[in-house]
């Protein structure tokens, strides 16, 4: 990538800036996204308040049963009701304790000191696309480029800067003008304020997914409690029935959020394409897509060949057909 800045492709002459303005369909899905977010918030608050009310009712009934002093089984019933209420509330808020980790395997971070020409190139593209610079830049073997960021429930409330992943397979598949078009597309995502709504919906989907399907740890906790006494098992069954009702409501909201997220994602891709065409020219966008398809097919063929004919043994790449001779 030597002397990269000397051959920086200029913007198309007379480019119409109106092409990067959000379309009516784009705005429509932004409003739908806002509506979906509000729907989730209201639904979740309703479920949380309902769970708290049930937990308080269980706690009060259990407390009065214990005060009644009706013996050992009465004590167990009172305690089991209290525990059932606590576990129900925990189910509704357990996503808060879910850790989110970004997988950096297969990626290597680079910096301006190592690749000054590349960073100058990227800074110029971000200036033309009127987008913020990426927080961190990584390279990987892929025939692609992408925007990613560490996403968690708390990232909806605190700003999170986006990272850029550049596939070296992509660099080897396109020319410098097409590379600029691909980078401009990615920075088109950087410039989208609506990406925040996409982040909200993505994280809310994760919250619902956690309560619908990511329940292995909660199930183990419930089973351990239920095994202690038959009375606890009865309360665990009651707890499960209430949770099924909560999940029924969440599935309906999950469908609305997913449809909205897919619609917004599609419009965001269209907008990023418009930014790329504005910054680098429409021809560069089209030819880069064709070259990426060819590069991706070649990369996949190579990986499949290596997987079929080679294996790694103690750090050595061994030719499997050769070892059989």
GROMACS .gro file of C-alpha atoms in nm:
model
  325
    1UNK     CA    1   0.000   0.000   0.000
    2UNK     CA    2   0.299   0.226  -0.064
    3UNK     CA    3   0.227   0.578  -0.201
    4UNK     CA    4  -0.144   0.515  -0.153
    5UNK     CA    5  -0.223   0.881  -0.092
    6UNK     CA    6  -0.066   0.986  -0.423
    7UNK     CA    7  -0.323   0.787  -0.619
    8UNK     CA    8  -0.627   0.881  -0.411
    9UNK     CA    9  -0.931   0.876  -0.643
   10UNK     CA   10  -1.114   1.211  -0.651
   11UNK     CA   11  -1.487   1.251  -0.597
   12UNK     CA   12  -1.701   1.252  -0.915
   13UNK     CA   13  -1.733   1.598  -1.064
   14UNK     CA   14  -2.071   1.761  -1.006
   15UNK     CA   15  -2.194   1.494  -0.763
   16UNK     CA   16  -2.544   1.577  -0.641
   17UNK     CA   17  -2.551   1.580  -0.261
   18UNK     CA   18  -2.925   1.518  -0.264
   19UNK     CA   19  -2.858   1.149  -0.333
   20UNK     CA   20  -2.740   1.102   0.026
   21UNK     CA   21  -3.054   1.250   0.180
   22UNK     CA   22  -3.270   0.991   0.356
   23UNK     CA   23  -3.555   0.859   0.139
   24UNK     CA   24  -3.921   0.849   0.240
   25UNK     CA   25  -3.893   0.473   0.298
   26UNK     CA   26  -3.589   0.534   0.518
   27UNK     CA   27  -3.778   0.787   0.731
   28UNK     CA   28  -4.077   0.554   0.745
   29UNK     CA   29  -3.871   0.274   0.901
   30UNK     CA   30  -3.706   0.517   1.142
   31UNK     CA   31  -4.052   0.612   1.270
   32UNK     CA   32  -4.155   0.246   1.280
   33UNK     CA   33  -3.839   0.173   1.478
   34UNK     CA   34  -3.925   0.442   1.730
   35UNK     CA   35  -4.273   0.291   1.761
   36UNK     CA   36  -4.131  -0.060   1.808
   37UNK     CA   37  -3.894   0.066   2.078
   38UNK     CA   38  -4.179   0.238   2.263
   39UNK     CA   39  -4.389  -0.079   2.229
   40UNK     CA   40  -4.117  -0.284   2.390
   41UNK     CA   41  -4.060  -0.033   2.671
   42UNK     CA   42  -4.431  -0.021   2.759
   43UNK     CA   43  -4.466  -0.400   2.735
   44UNK     CA   44  -4.157  -0.461   2.945
   45UNK     CA   45  -4.263  -0.213   3.212
   46UNK     CA   46  -4.604  -0.383   3.224
   47UNK     CA   47  -4.442  -0.726   3.265
   48UNK     CA   48  -4.192  -0.599   3.521
   49UNK     CA   49  -4.460  -0.428   3.729
   50UNK     CA   50  -4.679  -0.739   3.702
   51UNK     CA   51  -4.391  -0.960   3.816
   52UNK     CA   52  -4.315  -0.730   4.107
   53UNK     CA   53  -4.682  -0.727   4.206
   54UNK     CA   54  -4.695  -1.108   4.198
   55UNK     CA   55  -4.371  -1.129   4.396
   56UNK     CA   56  -4.505  -0.888   4.660
   57UNK     CA   57  -4.831  -1.085   4.680
   58UNK     CA   58  -4.640  -1.414   4.714
   59UNK     CA   59  -4.419  -1.256   4.983
   60UNK     CA   60  -4.713  -1.124   5.185
   61UNK     CA   61  -4.907  -1.451   5.164
   62UNK     CA   62  -4.594  -1.643   5.261
   63UNK     CA   63  -4.526  -1.406   5.549
   64UNK     CA   64  -4.877  -1.446   5.693
   65UNK     CA   65  -4.865  -1.823   5.651
   66UNK     CA   66  -4.543  -1.832   5.852
   67UNK     CA   67  -4.692  -1.602   6.117
   68UNK     CA   68  -4.994  -1.832   6.145
   69UNK     CA   69  -4.761  -2.095   6.292
   70UNK     CA   70  -4.932  -2.393   6.131
   71UNK     CA   71  -4.630  -2.618   6.153
   72UNK     CA   72  -4.333  -2.726   5.945
   73UNK     CA   73  -4.524  -2.758   5.616
   74UNK     CA   74  -4.675  -2.414   5.664
   75UNK     CA   75  -4.324  -2.276   5.712
   76UNK     CA   76  -4.209  -2.449   5.394
   77UNK     CA   77  -4.508  -2.315   5.199
   78UNK     CA   78  -4.441  -1.960   5.317
   79UNK     CA   79  -4.071  -1.978   5.231
   80UNK     CA   80  -4.140  -2.137   4.892
   81UNK     CA   81  -4.385  -1.860   4.800
   82UNK     CA   82  -4.127  -1.595   4.888
   83UNK     CA   83  -3.855  -1.769   4.686
   84UNK     CA   84  -4.092  -1.814   4.390
   85UNK     CA   85  -4.159  -1.438   4.387
   86UNK     CA   86  -3.788  -1.354   4.398
   87UNK     CA   87  -3.709  -1.600   4.117
   88UNK     CA   88  -3.989  -1.458   3.903
   89UNK     CA   89  -3.851  -1.104   3.930
   90UNK     CA   90  -3.500  -1.236   3.863
   91UNK     CA   91  -3.626  -1.397   3.541
   92UNK     CA   92  -3.751  -1.062   3.413
   93UNK     CA   93  -3.427  -0.874   3.493
   94UNK     CA   94  -3.165  -1.148   3.441
   95UNK     CA   95  -3.059  -1.002   3.103
   96UNK     CA   96  -2.895  -0.718   3.299
   97UNK     CA   97  -2.636  -0.966   3.424
   98UNK     CA   98  -2.564  -1.114   3.079
   99UNK     CA   99  -2.212  -1.031   2.966
  100UNK     CA  100  -2.152  -0.947   2.600
  101UNK     CA  101  -1.810  -1.017   2.454
  102UNK     CA  102  -1.684  -0.921   2.110
  103UNK     CA  103  -1.505  -1.200   1.925
  104UNK     CA  104  -1.176  -1.064   1.794
  105UNK     CA  105  -1.045  -1.402   1.679
  106UNK     CA  106  -0.921  -1.393   1.323
  107UNK     CA  107  -0.866  -1.016   1.338
  108UNK     CA  108  -0.549  -0.812   1.394
  109UNK     CA  109  -0.566  -0.450   1.504
  110UNK     CA  110  -0.355  -0.200   1.311
  111UNK     CA  111  -0.265   0.160   1.396
  112UNK     CA  112  -0.152   0.476   1.220
  113UNK     CA  113   0.210   0.416   1.315
  114UNK     CA  114   0.216   0.083   1.131
  115UNK     CA  115   0.002   0.186   0.830
  116UNK     CA  116   0.018   0.567   0.792
  117UNK     CA  117  -0.083   0.563   0.422
  118UNK     CA  118  -0.392   0.354   0.490
  119UNK     CA  119  -0.499   0.576   0.780
  120UNK     CA  120  -0.455   0.891   0.572
  121UNK     CA  121  -0.665   0.729   0.299
  122UNK     CA  122  -0.940   0.637   0.547
  123UNK     CA  123  -0.937   0.983   0.706
  124UNK     CA  124  -0.989   1.140   0.364
  125UNK     CA  125  -1.279   0.905   0.284
  126UNK     CA  126  -1.446   0.982   0.619
  127UNK     CA  127  -1.409   1.355   0.550
  128UNK     CA  128  -1.578   1.322   0.210
  129UNK     CA  129  -1.852   1.099   0.354
  130UNK     CA  130  -1.895   1.342   0.647
  131UNK     CA  131  -1.865   1.054   0.889
  132UNK     CA  132  -1.675   1.012   1.217
  133UNK     CA  133  -1.350   0.816   1.208
  134UNK     CA  134  -1.355   0.458   1.336
  135UNK     CA  135  -1.247   0.397   1.693
  136UNK     CA  136  -1.028   0.098   1.602
  137UNK     CA  137  -0.931  -0.063   1.271
  138UNK     CA  138  -0.875  -0.435   1.225
  139UNK     CA  139  -0.767  -0.652   0.933
  140UNK     CA  140  -0.886  -1.008   0.870
  141UNK     CA  141  -0.858  -1.269   0.590
  142UNK     CA  142  -1.213  -1.209   0.466
  143UNK     CA  143  -1.317  -1.079   0.124
  144UNK     CA  144  -1.530  -0.812   0.285
  145UNK     CA  145  -1.535  -0.509   0.512
  146UNK     CA  146  -1.769  -0.431   0.797
  147UNK     CA  147  -1.866  -0.206   1.083
  148UNK     CA  148  -1.895  -0.354   1.432
  149UNK     CA  149  -1.902  -0.235   1.791
  150UNK     CA  150  -1.925  -0.380   2.137
  151UNK     CA  151  -2.297  -0.395   2.197
  152UNK     CA  152  -2.467  -0.449   2.530
  153UNK     CA  153  -2.782  -0.337   2.705
  154UNK     CA  154  -2.595  -0.043   2.855
  155UNK     CA  155  -2.467   0.072   2.513
  156UNK     CA  156  -2.821   0.200   2.448
  157UNK     CA  157  -2.761   0.468   2.710
  158UNK     CA  158  -2.393   0.545   2.655
  159UNK     CA  159  -2.236   0.638   2.318
  160UNK     CA  160  -2.035   0.360   2.154
  161UNK     CA  161  -1.789   0.436   1.875
  162UNK     CA  162  -1.780   0.195   1.584
  163UNK     CA  163  -1.486  -0.017   1.471
  164UNK     CA  164  -1.386  -0.103   1.112
  165UNK     CA  165  -1.281  -0.446   0.988
  166UNK     CA  166  -1.097  -0.457   0.654
  167UNK     CA  167  -1.062  -0.795   0.486
  168UNK     CA  168  -0.725  -0.850   0.319
  169UNK     CA  169  -0.905  -1.070   0.069
  170UNK     CA  170  -1.106  -0.760  -0.024
  171UNK     CA  171  -0.788  -0.551  -0.065
  172UNK     CA  172  -0.651  -0.813  -0.304
  173UNK     CA  173  -0.975  -0.832  -0.504
  174UNK     CA  174  -1.044  -0.466  -0.591
  175UNK     CA  175  -0.855  -0.169  -0.732
  176UNK     CA  176  -0.795   0.154  -0.540
  177UNK     CA  177  -1.111   0.329  -0.671
  178UNK     CA  178  -1.328   0.030  -0.584
  179UNK     CA  179  -1.164   0.006  -0.242
  180UNK     CA  180  -1.262   0.368  -0.184
  181UNK     CA  181  -1.622   0.282  -0.283
  182UNK     CA  182  -1.633  -0.005  -0.032
  183UNK     CA  183  -1.488   0.214   0.245
  184UNK     CA  184  -1.735   0.491   0.160
  185UNK     CA  185  -2.020   0.240   0.195
  186UNK     CA  186  -1.900   0.142   0.542
  187UNK     CA  187  -1.856   0.506   0.645
  188UNK     CA  188  -2.205   0.569   0.516
  189UNK     CA  189  -2.311   0.350   0.809
  190UNK     CA  190  -2.088   0.553   1.040
  191UNK     CA  191  -2.271   0.872   0.939
  192UNK     CA  192  -2.622   0.730   0.993
  193UNK     CA  193  -2.788   0.868   1.304
  194UNK     CA  194  -3.057   0.606   1.252
  195UNK     CA  195  -2.797   0.340   1.327
  196UNK     CA  196  -2.865   0.428   1.691
  197UNK     CA  197  -3.223   0.308   1.646
  198UNK     CA  198  -3.089  -0.008   1.485
  199UNK     CA  199  -2.866  -0.052   1.790
  200UNK     CA  200  -3.167  -0.008   2.021
  201UNK     CA  201  -3.373  -0.267   1.835
  202UNK     CA  202  -3.079  -0.506   1.815
  203UNK     CA  203  -3.023  -0.487   2.190
  204UNK     CA  204  -3.394  -0.512   2.271
  205UNK     CA  205  -3.410  -0.823   2.054
  206UNK     CA  206  -3.123  -0.963   2.261
  207UNK     CA  207  -3.319  -0.886   2.580
  208UNK     CA  208  -3.625  -1.072   2.451
  209UNK     CA  209  -3.411  -1.357   2.318
  210UNK     CA  210  -3.255  -1.389   2.663
  211UNK     CA  211  -3.597  -1.434   2.823
  212UNK     CA  212  -3.734  -1.660   2.550
  213UNK     CA  213  -3.447  -1.895   2.474
  214UNK     CA  214  -3.136  -1.826   2.685
  215UNK     CA  215  -3.271  -1.990   3.000
  216UNK     CA  216  -3.035  -2.280   3.061
  217UNK     CA  217  -2.880  -2.125   3.373
  218UNK     CA  218  -3.220  -2.017   3.506
  219UNK     CA  219  -3.363  -2.364   3.441
  220UNK     CA  220  -3.080  -2.526   3.638
  221UNK     CA  221  -3.139  -2.286   3.927
  222UNK     CA  222  -3.511  -2.366   3.926
  223UNK     CA  223  -3.448  -2.742   3.911
  224UNK     CA  224  -3.202  -2.732   4.202
  225UNK     CA  225  -3.456  -2.545   4.411
  226UNK     CA  226  -3.740  -2.781   4.309
  227UNK     CA  227  -3.543  -3.093   4.413
  228UNK     CA  228  -3.520  -2.987   4.777
  229UNK     CA  229  -3.886  -3.052   4.874
  230UNK     CA  230  -4.209  -3.140   4.697
  231UNK     CA  231  -4.352  -2.808   4.817
  232UNK     CA  232  -4.075  -2.625   4.633
  233UNK     CA  233  -4.146  -2.832   4.322
  234UNK     CA  234  -4.509  -2.717   4.325
  235UNK     CA  235  -4.402  -2.352   4.351
  236UNK     CA  236  -4.149  -2.404   4.070
  237UNK     CA  237  -4.430  -2.536   3.847
  238UNK     CA  238  -4.638  -2.229   3.931
  239UNK     CA  239  -4.338  -2.010   3.850
  240UNK     CA  240  -4.300  -2.184   3.511
  241UNK     CA  241  -4.666  -2.127   3.421
  242UNK     CA  242  -4.634  -1.753   3.492
  243UNK     CA  243  -4.313  -1.738   3.287
  244UNK     CA  244  -4.488  -1.906   2.994
  245UNK     CA  245  -4.747  -1.629   3.001
  246UNK     CA  246  -4.469  -1.368   2.998
  247UNK     CA  247  -4.300  -1.544   2.707
  248UNK     CA  248  -4.625  -1.553   2.509
  249UNK     CA  249  -4.644  -1.174   2.524
  250UNK     CA  250  -4.274  -1.134   2.443
  251UNK     CA  251  -4.299  -1.351   2.130
  252UNK     CA  252  -4.552  -1.109   1.984
  253UNK     CA  253  -4.323  -0.811   2.053
  254UNK     CA  254  -4.023  -1.008   1.924
  255UNK     CA  255  -4.192  -1.047   1.585
  256UNK     CA  256  -4.264  -0.674   1.560
  257UNK     CA  257  -3.907  -0.579   1.656
  258UNK     CA  258  -3.751  -0.822   1.408
  259UNK     CA  259  -3.962  -0.706   1.116
  260UNK     CA  260  -3.885  -0.343   1.196
  261UNK     CA  261  -3.514  -0.414   1.237
  262UNK     CA  262  -3.494  -0.596   0.903
  263UNK     CA  263  -3.677  -0.314   0.724
  264UNK     CA  264  -3.453  -0.047   0.877
  265UNK     CA  265  -3.138  -0.251   0.802
  266UNK     CA  266  -3.237  -0.276   0.436
  267UNK     CA  267  -3.292   0.100   0.409
  268UNK     CA  268  -2.962   0.166   0.588
  269UNK     CA  269  -2.784  -0.047   0.325
  270UNK     CA  270  -2.951   0.151   0.045
  271UNK     CA  271  -2.842   0.476   0.209
  272UNK     CA  272  -2.484   0.352   0.253
  273UNK     CA  273  -2.479   0.260  -0.117
  274UNK     CA  274  -2.592   0.614  -0.200
  275UNK     CA  275  -2.306   0.757   0.010
  276UNK     CA  276  -2.059   0.530  -0.169
  277UNK     CA  277  -2.189   0.640  -0.511
  278UNK     CA  278  -2.172   1.007  -0.407
  279UNK     CA  279  -1.813   0.979  -0.282
  280UNK     CA  280  -1.664   0.741  -0.540
  281UNK     CA  281  -1.906   0.713  -0.834
  282UNK     CA  282  -2.174   0.458  -0.914
  283UNK     CA  283  -1.953   0.261  -1.158
  284UNK     CA  284  -1.701   0.193  -0.882
  285UNK     CA  285  -1.978   0.062  -0.657
  286UNK     CA  286  -2.102  -0.178  -0.925
  287UNK     CA  287  -1.761  -0.311  -1.029
  288UNK     CA  288  -1.650  -0.352  -0.666
  289UNK     CA  289  -1.952  -0.574  -0.597
  290UNK     CA  290  -1.864  -0.795  -0.896
  291UNK     CA  291  -1.500  -0.824  -0.793
  292UNK     CA  292  -1.601  -0.904  -0.433
  293UNK     CA  293  -1.827  -1.184  -0.558
  294UNK     CA  294  -1.539  -1.332  -0.761
  295UNK     CA  295  -1.293  -1.289  -0.473
  296UNK     CA  296  -1.532  -1.446  -0.224
  297UNK     CA  297  -1.592  -1.746  -0.452
  298UNK     CA  298  -1.216  -1.793  -0.495
  299UNK     CA  299  -1.154  -1.761  -0.121
  300UNK     CA  300  -1.428  -2.015  -0.039
  301UNK     CA  301  -1.289  -2.260  -0.297
  302UNK     CA  302  -0.941  -2.232  -0.147
  303UNK     CA  303  -1.065  -2.279   0.212
  304UNK     CA  304  -1.273  -2.583   0.109
  305UNK     CA  305  -0.973  -2.732  -0.070
  306UNK     CA  306  -0.747  -2.683   0.231
  307UNK     CA  307  -1.006  -2.829   0.468
  308UNK     CA  308  -1.044  -3.136   0.244
  309UNK     CA  309  -0.675  -3.201   0.179
  310UNK     CA  310  -0.483  -3.067   0.477
  311UNK     CA  311  -0.493  -3.097   0.854
  312UNK     CA  312  -0.302  -2.925   1.134
  313UNK     CA  313  -0.106  -3.155   1.365
  314UNK     CA  314   0.095  -2.994   1.646
  315UNK     CA  315   0.113  -2.667   1.455
  316UNK     CA  316   0.219  -2.829   1.126
  317UNK     CA  317   0.009  -2.821   0.808
  318UNK     CA  318  -0.001  -3.181   0.687
  319UNK     CA  319  -0.117  -3.287   0.341
  320UNK     CA  320  -0.372  -3.561   0.410
  321UNK     CA  321  -0.361  -3.734   0.066
  322UNK     CA  322   0.021  -3.732   0.078
  323UNK     CA  323   0.031  -3.897   0.422
  324UNK     CA  324  -0.184  -4.182   0.292
  325UNK     CA  325   0.063  -4.277   0.018
   0.00000   0.00000   0.00000
